[in-house]
CSV table of C-alpha atoms in Angstrom, one decimal:
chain,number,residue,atom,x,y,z
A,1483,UNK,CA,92.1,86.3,136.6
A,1484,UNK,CA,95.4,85.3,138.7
A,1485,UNK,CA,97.2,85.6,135.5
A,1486,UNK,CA,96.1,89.1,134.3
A,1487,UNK,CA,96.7,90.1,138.3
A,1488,UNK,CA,100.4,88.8,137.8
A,1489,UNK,CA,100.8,90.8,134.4
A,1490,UNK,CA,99.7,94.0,135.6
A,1491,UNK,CA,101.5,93.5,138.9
A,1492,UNK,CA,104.5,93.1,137.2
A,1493,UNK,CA,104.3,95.8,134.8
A,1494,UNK,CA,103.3,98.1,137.9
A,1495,UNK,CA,106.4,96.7,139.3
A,1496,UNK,CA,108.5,97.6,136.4
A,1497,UNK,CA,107.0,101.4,136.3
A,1498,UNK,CA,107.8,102.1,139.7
A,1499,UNK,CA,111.1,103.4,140.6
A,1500,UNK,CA,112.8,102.8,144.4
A,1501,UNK,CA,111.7,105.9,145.7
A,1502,UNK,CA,107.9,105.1,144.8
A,1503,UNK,CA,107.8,101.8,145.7
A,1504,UNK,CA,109.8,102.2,149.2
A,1505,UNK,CA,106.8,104.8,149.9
A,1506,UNK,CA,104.1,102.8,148.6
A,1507,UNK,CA,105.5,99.9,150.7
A,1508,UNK,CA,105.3,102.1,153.6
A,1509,UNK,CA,102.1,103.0,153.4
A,1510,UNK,CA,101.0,99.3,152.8
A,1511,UNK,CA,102.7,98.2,155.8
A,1512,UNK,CA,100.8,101.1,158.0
A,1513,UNK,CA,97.4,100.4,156.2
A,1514,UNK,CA,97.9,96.4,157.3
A,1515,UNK,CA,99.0,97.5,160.4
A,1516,UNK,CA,95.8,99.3,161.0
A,1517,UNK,CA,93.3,97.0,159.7
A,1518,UNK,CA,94.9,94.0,161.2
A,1519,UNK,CA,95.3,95.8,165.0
A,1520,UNK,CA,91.8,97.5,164.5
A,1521,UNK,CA,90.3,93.8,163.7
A,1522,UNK,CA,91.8,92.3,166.5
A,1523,UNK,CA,90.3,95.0,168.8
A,1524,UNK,CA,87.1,94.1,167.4
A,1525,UNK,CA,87.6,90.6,167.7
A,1526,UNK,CA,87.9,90.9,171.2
A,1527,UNK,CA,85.0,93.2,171.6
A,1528,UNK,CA,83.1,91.0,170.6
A,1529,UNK,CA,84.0,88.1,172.2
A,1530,UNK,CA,84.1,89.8,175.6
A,1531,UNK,CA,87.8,90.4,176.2
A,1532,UNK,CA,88.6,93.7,177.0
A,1533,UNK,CA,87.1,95.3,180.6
A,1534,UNK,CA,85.0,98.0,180.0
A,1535,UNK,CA,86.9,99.8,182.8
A,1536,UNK,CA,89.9,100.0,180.8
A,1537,UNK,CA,88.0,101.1,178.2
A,1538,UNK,CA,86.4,103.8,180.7
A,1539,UNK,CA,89.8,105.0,181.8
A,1540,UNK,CA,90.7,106.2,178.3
A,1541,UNK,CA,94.9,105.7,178.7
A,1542,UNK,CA,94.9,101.7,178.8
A,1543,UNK,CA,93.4,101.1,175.5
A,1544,UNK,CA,95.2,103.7,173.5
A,1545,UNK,CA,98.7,102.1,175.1
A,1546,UNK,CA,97.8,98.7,174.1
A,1547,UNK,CA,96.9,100.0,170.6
A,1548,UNK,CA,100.1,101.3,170.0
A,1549,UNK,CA,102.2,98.7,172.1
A,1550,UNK,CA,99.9,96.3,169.0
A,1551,UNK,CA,100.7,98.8,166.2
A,1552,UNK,CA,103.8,98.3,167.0
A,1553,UNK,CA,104.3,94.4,167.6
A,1554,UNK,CA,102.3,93.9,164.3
A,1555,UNK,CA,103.9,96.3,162.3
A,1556,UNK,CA,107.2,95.1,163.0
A,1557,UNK,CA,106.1,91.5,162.3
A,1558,UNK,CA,104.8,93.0,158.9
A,1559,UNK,CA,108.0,94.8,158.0
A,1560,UNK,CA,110.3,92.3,158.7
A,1561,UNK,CA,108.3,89.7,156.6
A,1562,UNK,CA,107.8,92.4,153.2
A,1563,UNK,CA,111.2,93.2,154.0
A,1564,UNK,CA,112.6,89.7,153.1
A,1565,UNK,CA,112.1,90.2,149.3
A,1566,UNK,CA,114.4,93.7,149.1
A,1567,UNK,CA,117.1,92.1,151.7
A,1568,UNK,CA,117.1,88.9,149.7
A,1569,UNK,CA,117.8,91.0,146.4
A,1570,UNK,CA,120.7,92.8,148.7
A,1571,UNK,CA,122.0,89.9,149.6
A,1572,UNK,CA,122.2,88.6,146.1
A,1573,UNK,CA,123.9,91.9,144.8
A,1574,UNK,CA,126.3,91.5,148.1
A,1575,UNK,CA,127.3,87.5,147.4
A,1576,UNK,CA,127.7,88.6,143.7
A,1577,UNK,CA,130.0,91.3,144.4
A,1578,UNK,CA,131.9,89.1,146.9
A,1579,UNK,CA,132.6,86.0,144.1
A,1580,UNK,CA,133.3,89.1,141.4
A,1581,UNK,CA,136.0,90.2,144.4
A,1582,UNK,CA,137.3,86.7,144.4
A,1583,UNK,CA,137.9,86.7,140.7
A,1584,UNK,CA,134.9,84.9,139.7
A,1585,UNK,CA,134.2,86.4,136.6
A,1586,UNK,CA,131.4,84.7,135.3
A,1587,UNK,CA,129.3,85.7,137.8
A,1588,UNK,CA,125.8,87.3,137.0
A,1589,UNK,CA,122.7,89.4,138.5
A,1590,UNK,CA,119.8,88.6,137.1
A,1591,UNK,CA,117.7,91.1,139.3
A,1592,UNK,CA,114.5,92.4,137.5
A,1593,UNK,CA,112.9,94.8,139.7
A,1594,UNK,CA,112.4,97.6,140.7
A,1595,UNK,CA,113.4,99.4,138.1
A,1596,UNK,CA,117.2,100.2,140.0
A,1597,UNK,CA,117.6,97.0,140.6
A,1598,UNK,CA,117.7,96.1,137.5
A,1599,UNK,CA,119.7,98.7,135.9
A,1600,UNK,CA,122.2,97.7,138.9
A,1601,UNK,CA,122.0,94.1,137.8
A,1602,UNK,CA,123.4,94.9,133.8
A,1603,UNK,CA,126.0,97.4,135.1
A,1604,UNK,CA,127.1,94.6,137.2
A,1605,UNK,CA,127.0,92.2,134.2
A,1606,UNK,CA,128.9,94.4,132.0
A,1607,UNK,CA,131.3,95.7,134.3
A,1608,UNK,CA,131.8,91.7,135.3
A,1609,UNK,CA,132.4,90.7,131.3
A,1610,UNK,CA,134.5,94.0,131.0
A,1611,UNK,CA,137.0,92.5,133.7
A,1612,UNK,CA,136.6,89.2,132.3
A,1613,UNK,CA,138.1,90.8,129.1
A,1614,UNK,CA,140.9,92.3,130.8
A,1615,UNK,CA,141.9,89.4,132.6
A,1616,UNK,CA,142.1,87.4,129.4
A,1617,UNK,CA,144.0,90.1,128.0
A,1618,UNK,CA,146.0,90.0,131.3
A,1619,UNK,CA,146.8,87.0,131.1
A,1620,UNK,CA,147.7,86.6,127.3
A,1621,UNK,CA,150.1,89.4,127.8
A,1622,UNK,CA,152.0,88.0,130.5
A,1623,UNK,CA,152.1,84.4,128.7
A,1624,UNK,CA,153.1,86.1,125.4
A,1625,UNK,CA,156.0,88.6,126.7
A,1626,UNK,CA,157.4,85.5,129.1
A,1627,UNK,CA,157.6,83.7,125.6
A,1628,UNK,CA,159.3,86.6,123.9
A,1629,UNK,CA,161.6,87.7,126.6
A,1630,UNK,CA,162.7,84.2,127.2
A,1631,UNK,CA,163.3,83.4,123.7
A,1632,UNK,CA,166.5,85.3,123.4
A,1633,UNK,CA,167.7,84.9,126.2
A,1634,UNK,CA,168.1,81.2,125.8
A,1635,UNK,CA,169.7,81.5,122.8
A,1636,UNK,CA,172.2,84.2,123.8
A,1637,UNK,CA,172.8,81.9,126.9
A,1638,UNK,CA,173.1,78.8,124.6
A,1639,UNK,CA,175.6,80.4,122.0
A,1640,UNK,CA,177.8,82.2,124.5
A,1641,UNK,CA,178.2,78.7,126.5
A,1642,UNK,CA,178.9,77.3,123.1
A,1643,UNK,CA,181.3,80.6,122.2
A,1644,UNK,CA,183.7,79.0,125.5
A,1645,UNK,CA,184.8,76.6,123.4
A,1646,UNK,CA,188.6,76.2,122.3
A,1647,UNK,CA,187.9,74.3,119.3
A,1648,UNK,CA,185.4,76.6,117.1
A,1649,UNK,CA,186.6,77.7,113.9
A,1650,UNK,CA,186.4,81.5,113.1
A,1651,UNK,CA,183.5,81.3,110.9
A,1652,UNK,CA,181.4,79.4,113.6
A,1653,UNK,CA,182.6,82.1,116.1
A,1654,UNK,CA,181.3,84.8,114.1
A,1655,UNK,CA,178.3,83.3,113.5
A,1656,UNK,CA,177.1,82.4,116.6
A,1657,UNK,CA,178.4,86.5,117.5
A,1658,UNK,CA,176.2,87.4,115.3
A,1659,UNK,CA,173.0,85.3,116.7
A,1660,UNK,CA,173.8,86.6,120.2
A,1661,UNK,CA,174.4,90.2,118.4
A,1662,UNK,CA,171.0,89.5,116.9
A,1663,UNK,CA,169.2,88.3,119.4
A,1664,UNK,CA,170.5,91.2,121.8
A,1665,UNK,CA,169.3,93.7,119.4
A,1666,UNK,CA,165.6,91.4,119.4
A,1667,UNK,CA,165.6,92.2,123.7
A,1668,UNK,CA,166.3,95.8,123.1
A,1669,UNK,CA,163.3,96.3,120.5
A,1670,UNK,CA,161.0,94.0,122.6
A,1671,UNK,CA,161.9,96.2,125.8
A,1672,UNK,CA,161.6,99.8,124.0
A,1673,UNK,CA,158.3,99.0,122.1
A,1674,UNK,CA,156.7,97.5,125.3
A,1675,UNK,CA,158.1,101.2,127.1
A,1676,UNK,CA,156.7,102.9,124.2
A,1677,UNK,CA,153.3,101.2,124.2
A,1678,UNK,CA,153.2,101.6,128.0
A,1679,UNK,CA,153.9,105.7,127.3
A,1680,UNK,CA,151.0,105.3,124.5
A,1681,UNK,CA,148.4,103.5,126.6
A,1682,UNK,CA,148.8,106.1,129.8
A,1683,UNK,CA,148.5,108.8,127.2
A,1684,UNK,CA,145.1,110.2,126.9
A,1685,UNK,CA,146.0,114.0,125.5
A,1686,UNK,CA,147.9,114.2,122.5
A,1687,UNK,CA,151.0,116.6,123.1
A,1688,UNK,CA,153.5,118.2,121.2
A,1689,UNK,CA,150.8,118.9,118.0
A,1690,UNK,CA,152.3,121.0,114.5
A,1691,UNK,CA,151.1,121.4,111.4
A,1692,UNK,CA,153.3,119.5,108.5
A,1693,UNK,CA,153.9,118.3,105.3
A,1694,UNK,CA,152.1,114.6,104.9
A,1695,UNK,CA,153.5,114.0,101.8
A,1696,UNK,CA,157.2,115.3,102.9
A,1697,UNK,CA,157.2,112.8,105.9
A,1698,UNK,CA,156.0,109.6,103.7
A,1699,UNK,CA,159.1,110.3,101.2
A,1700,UNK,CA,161.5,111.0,104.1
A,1701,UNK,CA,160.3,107.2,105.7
A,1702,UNK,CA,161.0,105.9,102.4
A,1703,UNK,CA,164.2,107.3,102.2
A,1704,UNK,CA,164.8,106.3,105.6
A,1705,UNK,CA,164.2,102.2,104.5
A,1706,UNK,CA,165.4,102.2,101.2
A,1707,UNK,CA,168.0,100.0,102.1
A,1708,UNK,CA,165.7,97.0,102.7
A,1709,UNK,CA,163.9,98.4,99.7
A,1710,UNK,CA,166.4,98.0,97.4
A,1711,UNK,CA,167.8,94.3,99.5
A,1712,UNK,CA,164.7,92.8,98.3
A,1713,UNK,CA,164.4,94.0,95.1
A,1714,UNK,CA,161.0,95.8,95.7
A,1715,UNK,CA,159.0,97.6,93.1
A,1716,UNK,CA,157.5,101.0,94.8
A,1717,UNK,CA,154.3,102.6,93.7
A,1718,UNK,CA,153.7,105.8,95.1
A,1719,UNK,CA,151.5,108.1,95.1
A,1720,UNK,CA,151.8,111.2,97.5
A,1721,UNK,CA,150.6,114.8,97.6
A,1722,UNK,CA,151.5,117.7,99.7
A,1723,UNK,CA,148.9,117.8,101.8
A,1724,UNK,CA,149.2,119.6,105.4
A,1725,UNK,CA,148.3,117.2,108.6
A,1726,UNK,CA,148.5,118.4,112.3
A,1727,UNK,CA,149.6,116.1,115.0
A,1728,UNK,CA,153.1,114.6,116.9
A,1729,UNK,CA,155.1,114.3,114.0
A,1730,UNK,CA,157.3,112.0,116.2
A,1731,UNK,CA,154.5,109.5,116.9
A,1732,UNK,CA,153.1,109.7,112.8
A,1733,UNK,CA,156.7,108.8,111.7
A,1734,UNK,CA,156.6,105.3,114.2
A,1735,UNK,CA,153.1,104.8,112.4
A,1736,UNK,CA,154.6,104.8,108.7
A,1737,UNK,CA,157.9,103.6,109.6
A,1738,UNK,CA,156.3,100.1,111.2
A,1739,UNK,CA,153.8,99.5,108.3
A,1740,UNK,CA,156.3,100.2,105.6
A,1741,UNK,CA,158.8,97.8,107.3
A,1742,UNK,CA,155.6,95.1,107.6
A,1743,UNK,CA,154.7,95.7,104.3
A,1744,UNK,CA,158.7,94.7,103.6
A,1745,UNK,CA,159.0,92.2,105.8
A,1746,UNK,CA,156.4,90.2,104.3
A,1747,UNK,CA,156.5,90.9,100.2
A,1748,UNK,CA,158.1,88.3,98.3
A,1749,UNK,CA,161.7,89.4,96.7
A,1750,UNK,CA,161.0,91.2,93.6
A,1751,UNK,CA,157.3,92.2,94.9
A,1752,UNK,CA,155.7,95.4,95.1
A,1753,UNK,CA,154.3,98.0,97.9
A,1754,UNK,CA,151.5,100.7,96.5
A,1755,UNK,CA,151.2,103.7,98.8
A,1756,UNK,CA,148.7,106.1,97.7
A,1757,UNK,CA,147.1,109.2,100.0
A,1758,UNK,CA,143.9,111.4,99.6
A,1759,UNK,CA,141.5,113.6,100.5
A,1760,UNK,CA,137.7,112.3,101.2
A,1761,UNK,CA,135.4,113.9,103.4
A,1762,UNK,CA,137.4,116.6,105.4
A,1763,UNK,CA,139.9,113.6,106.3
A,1764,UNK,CA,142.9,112.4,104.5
A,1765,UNK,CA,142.9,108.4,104.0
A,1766,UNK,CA,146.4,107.0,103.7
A,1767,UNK,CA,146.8,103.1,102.5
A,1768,UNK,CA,149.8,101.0,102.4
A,1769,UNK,CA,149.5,97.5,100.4
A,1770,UNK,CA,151.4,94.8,99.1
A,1771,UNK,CA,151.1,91.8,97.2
A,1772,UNK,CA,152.4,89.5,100.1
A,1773,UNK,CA,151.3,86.2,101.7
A,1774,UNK,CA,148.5,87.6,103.1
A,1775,UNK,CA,146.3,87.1,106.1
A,1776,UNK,CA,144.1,84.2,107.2
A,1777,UNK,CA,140.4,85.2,108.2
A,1778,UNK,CA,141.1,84.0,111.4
A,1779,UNK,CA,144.3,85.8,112.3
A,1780,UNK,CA,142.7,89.1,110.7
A,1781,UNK,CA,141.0,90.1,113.6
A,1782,UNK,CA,143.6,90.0,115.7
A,1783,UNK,CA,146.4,91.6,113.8
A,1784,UNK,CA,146.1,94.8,116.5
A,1785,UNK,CA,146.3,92.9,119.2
A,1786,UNK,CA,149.6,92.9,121.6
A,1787,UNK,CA,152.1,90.1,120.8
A,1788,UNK,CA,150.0,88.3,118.1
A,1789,UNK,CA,151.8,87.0,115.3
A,1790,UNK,CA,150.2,84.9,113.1
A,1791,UNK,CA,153.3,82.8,112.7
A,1792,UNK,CA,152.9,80.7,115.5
A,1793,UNK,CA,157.1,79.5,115.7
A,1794,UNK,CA,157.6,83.3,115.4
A,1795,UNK,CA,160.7,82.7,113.2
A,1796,UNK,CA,159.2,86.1,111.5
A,1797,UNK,CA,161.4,89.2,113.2
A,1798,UNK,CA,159.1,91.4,115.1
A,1799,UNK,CA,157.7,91.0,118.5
A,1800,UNK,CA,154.1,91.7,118.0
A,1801,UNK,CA,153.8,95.2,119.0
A,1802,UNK,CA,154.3,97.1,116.4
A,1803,UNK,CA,150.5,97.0,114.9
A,1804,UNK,CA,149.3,97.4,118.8
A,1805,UNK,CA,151.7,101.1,118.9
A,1806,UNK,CA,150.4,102.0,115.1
A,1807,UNK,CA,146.8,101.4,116.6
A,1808,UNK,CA,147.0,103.6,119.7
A,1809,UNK,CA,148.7,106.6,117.9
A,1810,UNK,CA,146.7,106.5,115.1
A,1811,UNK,CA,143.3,106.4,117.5
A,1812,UNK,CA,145.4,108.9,120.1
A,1813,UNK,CA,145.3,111.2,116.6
A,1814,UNK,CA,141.2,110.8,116.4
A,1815,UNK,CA,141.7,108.5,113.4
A,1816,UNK,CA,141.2,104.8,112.4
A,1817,UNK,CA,143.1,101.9,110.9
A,1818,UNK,CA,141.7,99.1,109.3
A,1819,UNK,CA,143.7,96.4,108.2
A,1820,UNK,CA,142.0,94.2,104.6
A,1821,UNK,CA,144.0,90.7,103.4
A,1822,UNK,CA,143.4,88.0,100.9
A,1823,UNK,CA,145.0,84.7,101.2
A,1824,UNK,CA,147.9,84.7,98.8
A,1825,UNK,CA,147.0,88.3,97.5
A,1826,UNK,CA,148.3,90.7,99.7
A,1827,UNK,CA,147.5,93.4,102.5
A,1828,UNK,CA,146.3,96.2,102.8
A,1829,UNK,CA,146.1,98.7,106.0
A,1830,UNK,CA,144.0,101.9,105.6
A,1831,UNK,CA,144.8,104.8,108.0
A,1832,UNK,CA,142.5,107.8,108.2
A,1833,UNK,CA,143.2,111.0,109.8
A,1834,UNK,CA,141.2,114.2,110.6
A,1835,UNK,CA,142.6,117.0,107.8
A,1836,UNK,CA,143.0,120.6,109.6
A,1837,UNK,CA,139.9,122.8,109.3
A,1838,UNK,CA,142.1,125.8,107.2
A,1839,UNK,CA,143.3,122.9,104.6
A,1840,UNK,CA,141.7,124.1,101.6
């Protein structure tokens, strides 16, 4: 029986809201209140205690009623209290470790009902920071590594640049590392300025209607320098197809996957770029027939400062995937990103088409 008394009082526990159980509280504590005060009265009628001139007067009793009322029904309250203040307390303590950067901290309140809504908002909210101060911390460790790369070696080569005895070909090479490396510091601080713009951005401004198509050709125009450096067979397959948006921030989004797509295909490889129509949306995808991504880096690939070339001898500083990401999302699209081992990659960007596009 205690058992079945315990289930129901807990799902009656779980039903009631604050509201309902503050008031049904209340009234318990006012019910005990009575019973227990109107028992002891009785008690000592019984046993002879109380005068029956008091009683006779009619103001004595009635005072001593309510001076017990009270007594008892503070007593009462303070001990059915306990439970609710104990839960406060919890909630209080929780916050004050969550303050203090204590992140794994967790409520595991489970009623009333409020409580324990409370309880996962704090959870959530707790892992949500927890998240952010990983990602906190990762960015400050990743741009200390990236800014403080060049900088040594600018420092190191110009030290070395003092010397009397270098021959010119030395000279200009090490010119050309701190020219290089000077040009590495200028990209870092403009795409971390640019992301910065990006994240703070939540209304997309400065929206046309253009050619698709036009833009990809004029990007490949723009890098067929590098194209034809390395050799690099081009399959492409555009169509005039009108898209509305910031032209300026679609152009950063082709222009940083076709130079990823270059950076990584083999000399003599080839890059497919193909767009269509599907669904009221235009997909776009770039691939190549690179290196390729390990299932382990893959997830990450959107993430600021992640290269999956851990010596980062690769050119790039790890932001250009992040920037694609938030303009492409800032444009109500997606980006996925698809790689095999030693087969290539593949990034698929999908846009919404304008509603008049036939």
């Amino acid at each position: 029986m205690s058992k079945i008394g315990s289930k129901i009082g807990k799902r009656l526990g779980s039903r009631l809201s604050l509201p309902l159980l503050f008031s049904f509280a209340v009234f318990l504590i006012f019910l005990v209140t009575v019973i227990v005060t109107g028992l002891l009265f009785y008690l000592a009628d019984v046993f002879g205690l109380i005068d029956e001139k008091l009683v006779m007067e009619g103001t004595v009793v009635p005072l001593l009623i309510l001076i017990s009322c009270i007594i008892i029904g503070t007593a009462i309250s303070a001990i059915s209290s306990r439970k609710m203040v104990r839960s406060i307390r919890t909630f209080i303590d929780a916050t004050d470790r969550l303050a203090g950067g204590d992140f794994s901290m967790r409520l595991q309140l489970k009623s009333p009902p409020e409580f324990r809504i409370l309880s996962e908002n704090f959870n959530r909210m707790a892992e949500e920071l927890g998240g952010i101060e990983i990602l906190r911390t990762d960015f400050v460790n990743n741009f200390s590594h990236e800014f403080k790369t060049p900088i040594v070696s600018i420092k190191g080569f110009a030290e070395m640049l003092k010397y009397d005895d270098l021959s010119r070909q030395e000279r200009d090479e090490y010119l050309d590392i701190v020219i290089e490396e000077s040009a590495r510091l200028a990209s870092l601080a403009s795409n971390v300025l640019e992301l910065s713009k990006i994240e703070t951005q939540t209304i997309l401004t400065d929206k046309k209607s253009f050619n698709a198509g036009e833009q990809l050709r004029q990007c490949v125009l723009l890098l067929a320098s590098k194209f034809e450096k390395r050799q690099l067979v081009l399959n492409l397959d555009f169509h005039d197809y009108m898209l509305e948006g910031n032209k300026e921030l679609l152009n950063q989004v082709w222009l940083n996957l076709l130079d990823n797509a270059i950076k990584f295909t083999p000399e003599g490889g080839e890059i497919v770029m193909s767009m269509k129509k599907r669904s009221g949306r235009i997909v776009f995808v770039i691939s190549d027939n690179g290196p390729g991504i390990s299932p382990e880096a893959l997830p990450r690939v959107f993430d600021k400062f992640y290269q999956q070339d851990t010596s980062h001898s690769t050119a790039g500083n790890g932001l250009g995937l992040t920037i694609v990401s938030k303009i492409v999302h800032l444009h109500g699209g997606t980006i996925t990103c698809d790689s095999l081992l030693s087969q290539g990659t593949a990034f698929t960007v999908t846009l919404p088409a304008p509603q008049t596009q036939p």
